[in-house]
CSV table of C-alpha atoms in Angstrom, one decimal:
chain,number,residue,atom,x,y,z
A,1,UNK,CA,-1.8,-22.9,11.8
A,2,UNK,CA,-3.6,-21.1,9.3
A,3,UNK,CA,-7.0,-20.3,9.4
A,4,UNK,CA,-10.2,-18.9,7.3
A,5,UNK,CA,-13.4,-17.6,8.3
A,6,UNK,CA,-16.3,-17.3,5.9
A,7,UNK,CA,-19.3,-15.0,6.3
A,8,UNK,CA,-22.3,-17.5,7.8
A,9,UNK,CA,-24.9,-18.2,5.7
A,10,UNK,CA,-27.4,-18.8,4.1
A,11,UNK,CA,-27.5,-16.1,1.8
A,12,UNK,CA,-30.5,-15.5,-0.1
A,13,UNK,CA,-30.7,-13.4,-3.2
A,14,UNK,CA,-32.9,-12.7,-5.9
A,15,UNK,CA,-31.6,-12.8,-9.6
A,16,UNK,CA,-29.8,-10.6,-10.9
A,17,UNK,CA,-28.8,-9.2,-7.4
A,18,UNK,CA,-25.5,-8.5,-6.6
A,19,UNK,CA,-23.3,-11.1,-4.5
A,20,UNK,CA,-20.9,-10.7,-2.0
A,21,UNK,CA,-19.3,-13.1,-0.2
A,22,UNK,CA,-16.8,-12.1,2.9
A,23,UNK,CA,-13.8,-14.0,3.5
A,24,UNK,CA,-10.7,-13.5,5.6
A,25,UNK,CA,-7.7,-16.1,6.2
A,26,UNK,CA,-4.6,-15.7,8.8
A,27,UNK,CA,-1.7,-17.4,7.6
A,28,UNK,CA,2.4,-16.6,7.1
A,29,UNK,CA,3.8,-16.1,4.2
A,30,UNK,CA,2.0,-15.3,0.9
A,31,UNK,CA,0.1,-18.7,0.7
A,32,UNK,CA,-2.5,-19.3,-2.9
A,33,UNK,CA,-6.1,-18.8,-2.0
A,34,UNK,CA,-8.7,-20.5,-4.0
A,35,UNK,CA,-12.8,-20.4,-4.0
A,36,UNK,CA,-14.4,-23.7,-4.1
A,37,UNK,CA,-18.2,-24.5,-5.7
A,38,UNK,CA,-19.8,-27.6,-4.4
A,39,UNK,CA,-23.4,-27.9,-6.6
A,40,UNK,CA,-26.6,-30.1,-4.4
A,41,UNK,CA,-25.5,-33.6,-4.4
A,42,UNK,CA,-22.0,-33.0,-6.3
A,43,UNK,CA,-18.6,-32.8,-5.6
A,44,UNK,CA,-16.1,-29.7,-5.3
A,45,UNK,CA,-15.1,-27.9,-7.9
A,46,UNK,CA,-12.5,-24.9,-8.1
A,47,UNK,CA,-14.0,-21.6,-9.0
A,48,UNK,CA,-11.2,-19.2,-9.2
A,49,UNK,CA,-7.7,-18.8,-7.4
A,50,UNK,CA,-5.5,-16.0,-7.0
A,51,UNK,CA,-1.4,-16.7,-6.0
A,52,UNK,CA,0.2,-13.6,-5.1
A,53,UNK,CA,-0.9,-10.1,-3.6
A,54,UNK,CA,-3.0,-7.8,-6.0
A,55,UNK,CA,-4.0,-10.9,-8.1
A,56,UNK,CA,-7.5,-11.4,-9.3
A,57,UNK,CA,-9.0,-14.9,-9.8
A,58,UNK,CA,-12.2,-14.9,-11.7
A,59,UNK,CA,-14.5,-17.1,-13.5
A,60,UNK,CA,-18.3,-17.7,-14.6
A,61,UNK,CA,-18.9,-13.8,-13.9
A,62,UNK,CA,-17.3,-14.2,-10.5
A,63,UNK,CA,-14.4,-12.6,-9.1
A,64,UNK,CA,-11.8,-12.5,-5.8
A,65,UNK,CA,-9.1,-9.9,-5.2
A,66,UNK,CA,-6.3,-11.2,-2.8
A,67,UNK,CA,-5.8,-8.5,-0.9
A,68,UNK,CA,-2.6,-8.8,1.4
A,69,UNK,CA,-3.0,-5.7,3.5
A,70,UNK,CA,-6.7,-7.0,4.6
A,71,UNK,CA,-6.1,-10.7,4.2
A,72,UNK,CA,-8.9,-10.9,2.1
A,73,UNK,CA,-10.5,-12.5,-0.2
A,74,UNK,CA,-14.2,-11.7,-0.8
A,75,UNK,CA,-16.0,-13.2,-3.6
A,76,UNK,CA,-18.0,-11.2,-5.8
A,77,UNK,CA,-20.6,-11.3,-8.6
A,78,UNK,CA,-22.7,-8.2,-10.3
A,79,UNK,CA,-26.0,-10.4,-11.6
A,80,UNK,CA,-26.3,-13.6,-9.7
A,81,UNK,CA,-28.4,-16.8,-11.2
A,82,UNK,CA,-30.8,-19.3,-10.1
A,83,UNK,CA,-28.0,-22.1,-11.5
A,84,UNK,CA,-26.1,-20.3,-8.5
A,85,UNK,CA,-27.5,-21.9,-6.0
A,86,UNK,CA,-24.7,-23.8,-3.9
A,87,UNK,CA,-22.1,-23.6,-1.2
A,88,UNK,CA,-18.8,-21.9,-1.5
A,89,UNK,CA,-15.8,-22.5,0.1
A,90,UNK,CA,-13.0,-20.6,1.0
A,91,UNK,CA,-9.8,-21.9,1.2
A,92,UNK,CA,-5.9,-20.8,1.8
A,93,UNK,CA,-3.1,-23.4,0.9
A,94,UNK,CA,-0.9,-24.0,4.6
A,95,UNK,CA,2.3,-26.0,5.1
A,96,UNK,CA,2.8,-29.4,3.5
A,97,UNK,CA,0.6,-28.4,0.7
A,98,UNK,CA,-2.6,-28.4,2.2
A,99,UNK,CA,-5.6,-26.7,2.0
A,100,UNK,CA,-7.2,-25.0,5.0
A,101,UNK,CA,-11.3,-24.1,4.7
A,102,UNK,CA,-13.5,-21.9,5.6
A,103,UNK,CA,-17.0,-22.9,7.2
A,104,UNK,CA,-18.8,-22.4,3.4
A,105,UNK,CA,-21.3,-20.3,2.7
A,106,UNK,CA,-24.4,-21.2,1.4
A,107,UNK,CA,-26.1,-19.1,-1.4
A,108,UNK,CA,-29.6,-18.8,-2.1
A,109,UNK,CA,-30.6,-17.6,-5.6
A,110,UNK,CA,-34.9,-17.4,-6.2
A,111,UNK,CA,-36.4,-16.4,-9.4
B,1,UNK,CA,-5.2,-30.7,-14.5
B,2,UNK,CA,-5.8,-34.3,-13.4
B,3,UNK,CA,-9.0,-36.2,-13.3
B,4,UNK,CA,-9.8,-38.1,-10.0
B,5,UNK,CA,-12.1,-41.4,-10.3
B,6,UNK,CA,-13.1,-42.4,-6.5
B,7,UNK,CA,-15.2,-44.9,-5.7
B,8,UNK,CA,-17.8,-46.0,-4.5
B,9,UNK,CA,-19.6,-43.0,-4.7
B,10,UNK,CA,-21.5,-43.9,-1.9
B,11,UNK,CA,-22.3,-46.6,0.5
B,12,UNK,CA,-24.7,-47.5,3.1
B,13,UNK,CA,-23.1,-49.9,6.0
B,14,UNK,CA,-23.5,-51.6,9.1
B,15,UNK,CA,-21.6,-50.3,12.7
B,16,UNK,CA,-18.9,-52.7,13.1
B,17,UNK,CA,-17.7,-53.0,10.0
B,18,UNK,CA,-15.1,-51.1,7.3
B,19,UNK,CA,-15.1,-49.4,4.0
B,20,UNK,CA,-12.0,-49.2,1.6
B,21,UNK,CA,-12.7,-46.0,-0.1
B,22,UNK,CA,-10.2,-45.9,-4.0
B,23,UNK,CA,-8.9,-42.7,-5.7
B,24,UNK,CA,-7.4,-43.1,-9.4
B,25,UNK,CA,-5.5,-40.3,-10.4
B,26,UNK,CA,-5.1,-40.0,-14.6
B,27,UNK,CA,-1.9,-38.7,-14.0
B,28,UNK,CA,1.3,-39.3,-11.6
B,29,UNK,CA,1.1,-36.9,-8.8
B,30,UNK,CA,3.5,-37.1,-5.6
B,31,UNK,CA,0.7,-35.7,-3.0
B,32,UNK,CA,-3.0,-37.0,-2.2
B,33,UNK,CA,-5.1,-35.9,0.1
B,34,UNK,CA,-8.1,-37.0,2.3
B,35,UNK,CA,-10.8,-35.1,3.5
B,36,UNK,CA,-14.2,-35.7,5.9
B,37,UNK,CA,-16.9,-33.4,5.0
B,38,UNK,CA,-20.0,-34.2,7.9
B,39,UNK,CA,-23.1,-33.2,7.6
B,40,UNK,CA,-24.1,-29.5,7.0
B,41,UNK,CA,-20.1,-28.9,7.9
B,42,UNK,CA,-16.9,-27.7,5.9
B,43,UNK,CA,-14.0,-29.9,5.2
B,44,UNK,CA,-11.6,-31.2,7.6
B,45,UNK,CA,-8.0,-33.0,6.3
B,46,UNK,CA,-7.7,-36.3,7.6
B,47,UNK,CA,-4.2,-37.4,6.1
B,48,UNK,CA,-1.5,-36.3,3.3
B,49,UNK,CA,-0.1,-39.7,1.5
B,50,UNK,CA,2.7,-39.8,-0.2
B,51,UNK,CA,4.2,-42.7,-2.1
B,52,UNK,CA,6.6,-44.6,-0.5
B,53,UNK,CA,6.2,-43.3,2.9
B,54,UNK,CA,3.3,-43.3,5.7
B,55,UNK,CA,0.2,-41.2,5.7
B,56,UNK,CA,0.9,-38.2,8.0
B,57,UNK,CA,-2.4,-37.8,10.1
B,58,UNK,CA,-4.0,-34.2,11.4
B,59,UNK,CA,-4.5,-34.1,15.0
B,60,UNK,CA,-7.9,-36.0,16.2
B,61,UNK,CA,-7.1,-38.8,13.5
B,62,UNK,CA,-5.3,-41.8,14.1
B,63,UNK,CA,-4.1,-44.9,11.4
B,64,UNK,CA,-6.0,-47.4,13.5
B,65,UNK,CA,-9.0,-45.9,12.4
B,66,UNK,CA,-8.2,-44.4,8.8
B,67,UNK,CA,-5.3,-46.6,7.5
B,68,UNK,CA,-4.0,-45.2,4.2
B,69,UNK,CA,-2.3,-47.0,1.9
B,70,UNK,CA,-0.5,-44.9,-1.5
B,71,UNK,CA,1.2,-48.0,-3.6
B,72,UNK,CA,2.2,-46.1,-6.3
B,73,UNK,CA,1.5,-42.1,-7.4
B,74,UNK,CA,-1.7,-42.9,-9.5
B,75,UNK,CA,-3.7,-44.8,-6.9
B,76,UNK,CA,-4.6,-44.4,-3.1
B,77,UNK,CA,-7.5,-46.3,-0.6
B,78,UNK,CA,-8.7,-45.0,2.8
B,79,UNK,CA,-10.4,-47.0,4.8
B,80,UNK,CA,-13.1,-46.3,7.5
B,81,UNK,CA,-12.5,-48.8,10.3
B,82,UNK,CA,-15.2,-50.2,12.8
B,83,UNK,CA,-17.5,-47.8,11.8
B,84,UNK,CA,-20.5,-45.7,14.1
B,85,UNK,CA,-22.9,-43.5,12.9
B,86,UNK,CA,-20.5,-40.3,13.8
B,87,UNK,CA,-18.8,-41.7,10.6
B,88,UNK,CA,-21.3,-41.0,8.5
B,89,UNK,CA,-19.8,-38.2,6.2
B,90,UNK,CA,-19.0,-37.1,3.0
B,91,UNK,CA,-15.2,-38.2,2.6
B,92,UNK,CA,-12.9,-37.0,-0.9
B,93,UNK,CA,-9.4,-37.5,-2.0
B,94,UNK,CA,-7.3,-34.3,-3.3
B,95,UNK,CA,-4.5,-34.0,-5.1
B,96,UNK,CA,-1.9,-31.1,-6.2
B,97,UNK,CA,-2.1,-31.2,-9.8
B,98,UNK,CA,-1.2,-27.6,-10.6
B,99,UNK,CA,1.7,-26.5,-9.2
B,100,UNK,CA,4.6,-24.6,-10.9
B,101,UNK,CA,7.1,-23.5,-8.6
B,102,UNK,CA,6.0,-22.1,-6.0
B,103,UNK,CA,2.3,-21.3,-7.2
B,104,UNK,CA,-0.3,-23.8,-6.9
B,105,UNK,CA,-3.0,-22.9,-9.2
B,106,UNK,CA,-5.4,-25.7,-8.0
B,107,UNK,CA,-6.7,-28.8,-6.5
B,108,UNK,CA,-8.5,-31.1,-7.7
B,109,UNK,CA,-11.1,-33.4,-5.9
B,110,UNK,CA,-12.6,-36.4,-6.5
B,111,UNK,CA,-16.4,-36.5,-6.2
B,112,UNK,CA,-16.7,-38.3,-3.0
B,113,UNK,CA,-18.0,-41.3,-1.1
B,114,UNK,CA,-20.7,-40.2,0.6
B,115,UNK,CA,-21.1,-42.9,3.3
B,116,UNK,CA,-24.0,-43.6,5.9
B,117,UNK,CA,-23.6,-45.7,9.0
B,118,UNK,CA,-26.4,-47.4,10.6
């Protein structure tokens, strides 16, 4: 089955710094890959997604490049915020439709 | 893409008993899905529901324990059966709501139950 693995965390950062987070997947075919948020004491949220080799998902100053040749997907931001304090998930979409996750990484951010 | 209502948010319960976790989808969709998120961990599929059909379960879950039920494609319960404290997790419903052709271009996720067993 498919697989992800996440950089382990946590990652602590001080504004403005520059973020990036390591991810890597084994899986056939060219499945969709996704970042997911999850705030303190909220639910998950879908950050950015990329669905075919070469694409770039970004969003709220972040940014993935699915990169086939690497199986990668490494999120990145130039200036992170306090108000980025959370986990993050990766994840690769598997058989059947379902989502397969990585560990999550938790991120830091102090003023 | 669709809005998920689940509920309750979250529950404190005794060992022994169950809890009937509800998804409401805002939209028809054909797949739901269940996760378990425990403590301090990432999340792990319990069951794909499908309407019409029974749950399929991931290996190390059974229907004895999580029985699914998916009446219709707007609406799905999961329910925690004789309950321990290893229970005790954050649990959220999925669903593909985004998918054209072969591209998905999200899920979405309902906010979660988080549930504690004493």
């Amino acid at each position: 089955g498919n697989s992800v693995t996440q950089m382990e965390g946590p990652v602590t950062l001080s504004e403005e710094a520059f973020l990036t987070i390591n991810c890597t997947y084994t899986a056939t075919g060219y499945p969709s890959l996704f970042w997911y948020v999850q705030y303190p004491g909220e639910g998950l949220q879908l950050l950015l997604k990329a669905t075919k080799a070469d694409d770039k998902g970004s969003n709220k100053g972040f940014e993935a490049t699915y990169r086939k040749e690497t199986t990668s997907f490494h999120l990145e931001k130039g200036s992170v915020q306090v108000s980025d304090s959370a986990v993050y998930f990766c994840a690769v979409e598997g058989a059947g439709n379902m989502l397969t996750f990585g560990g999550g990484t938790r991120l830091m951010v102090k003023p | 893409s669709a809005v998920i209502s689940q509920k309750p948010s979250r529950d404190i319960c005794q060992r022994g008993t169950s809890l009937t976790i509800q998804c409401q989808v805002d939209s028809q969709v054909t797949m739901m899905f269940w996760y378990r998120q425990q403590p301090g961990q990432s999340l792990t599929l319990i069951a794909t529901a499908n309407q019409g059909s029974e749950a399929t379960y991931e290996s190390g879950f059974v229907i004895d324990k999580f029985p699914i039920s998916r009446p219709n494609l707007t609406f799905s319960t999961l329910t925690v059966s004789n309950m321990s404290p290893e229970d005790s997790s954050i649990y959220l419903c999925s669903v593909d709501s985004s998918r054209q052709g072969r591209y998905n271009y999200g899920y979405t996720f309902g906010s979660g139950t988080r549930l504690t067993v004493v």
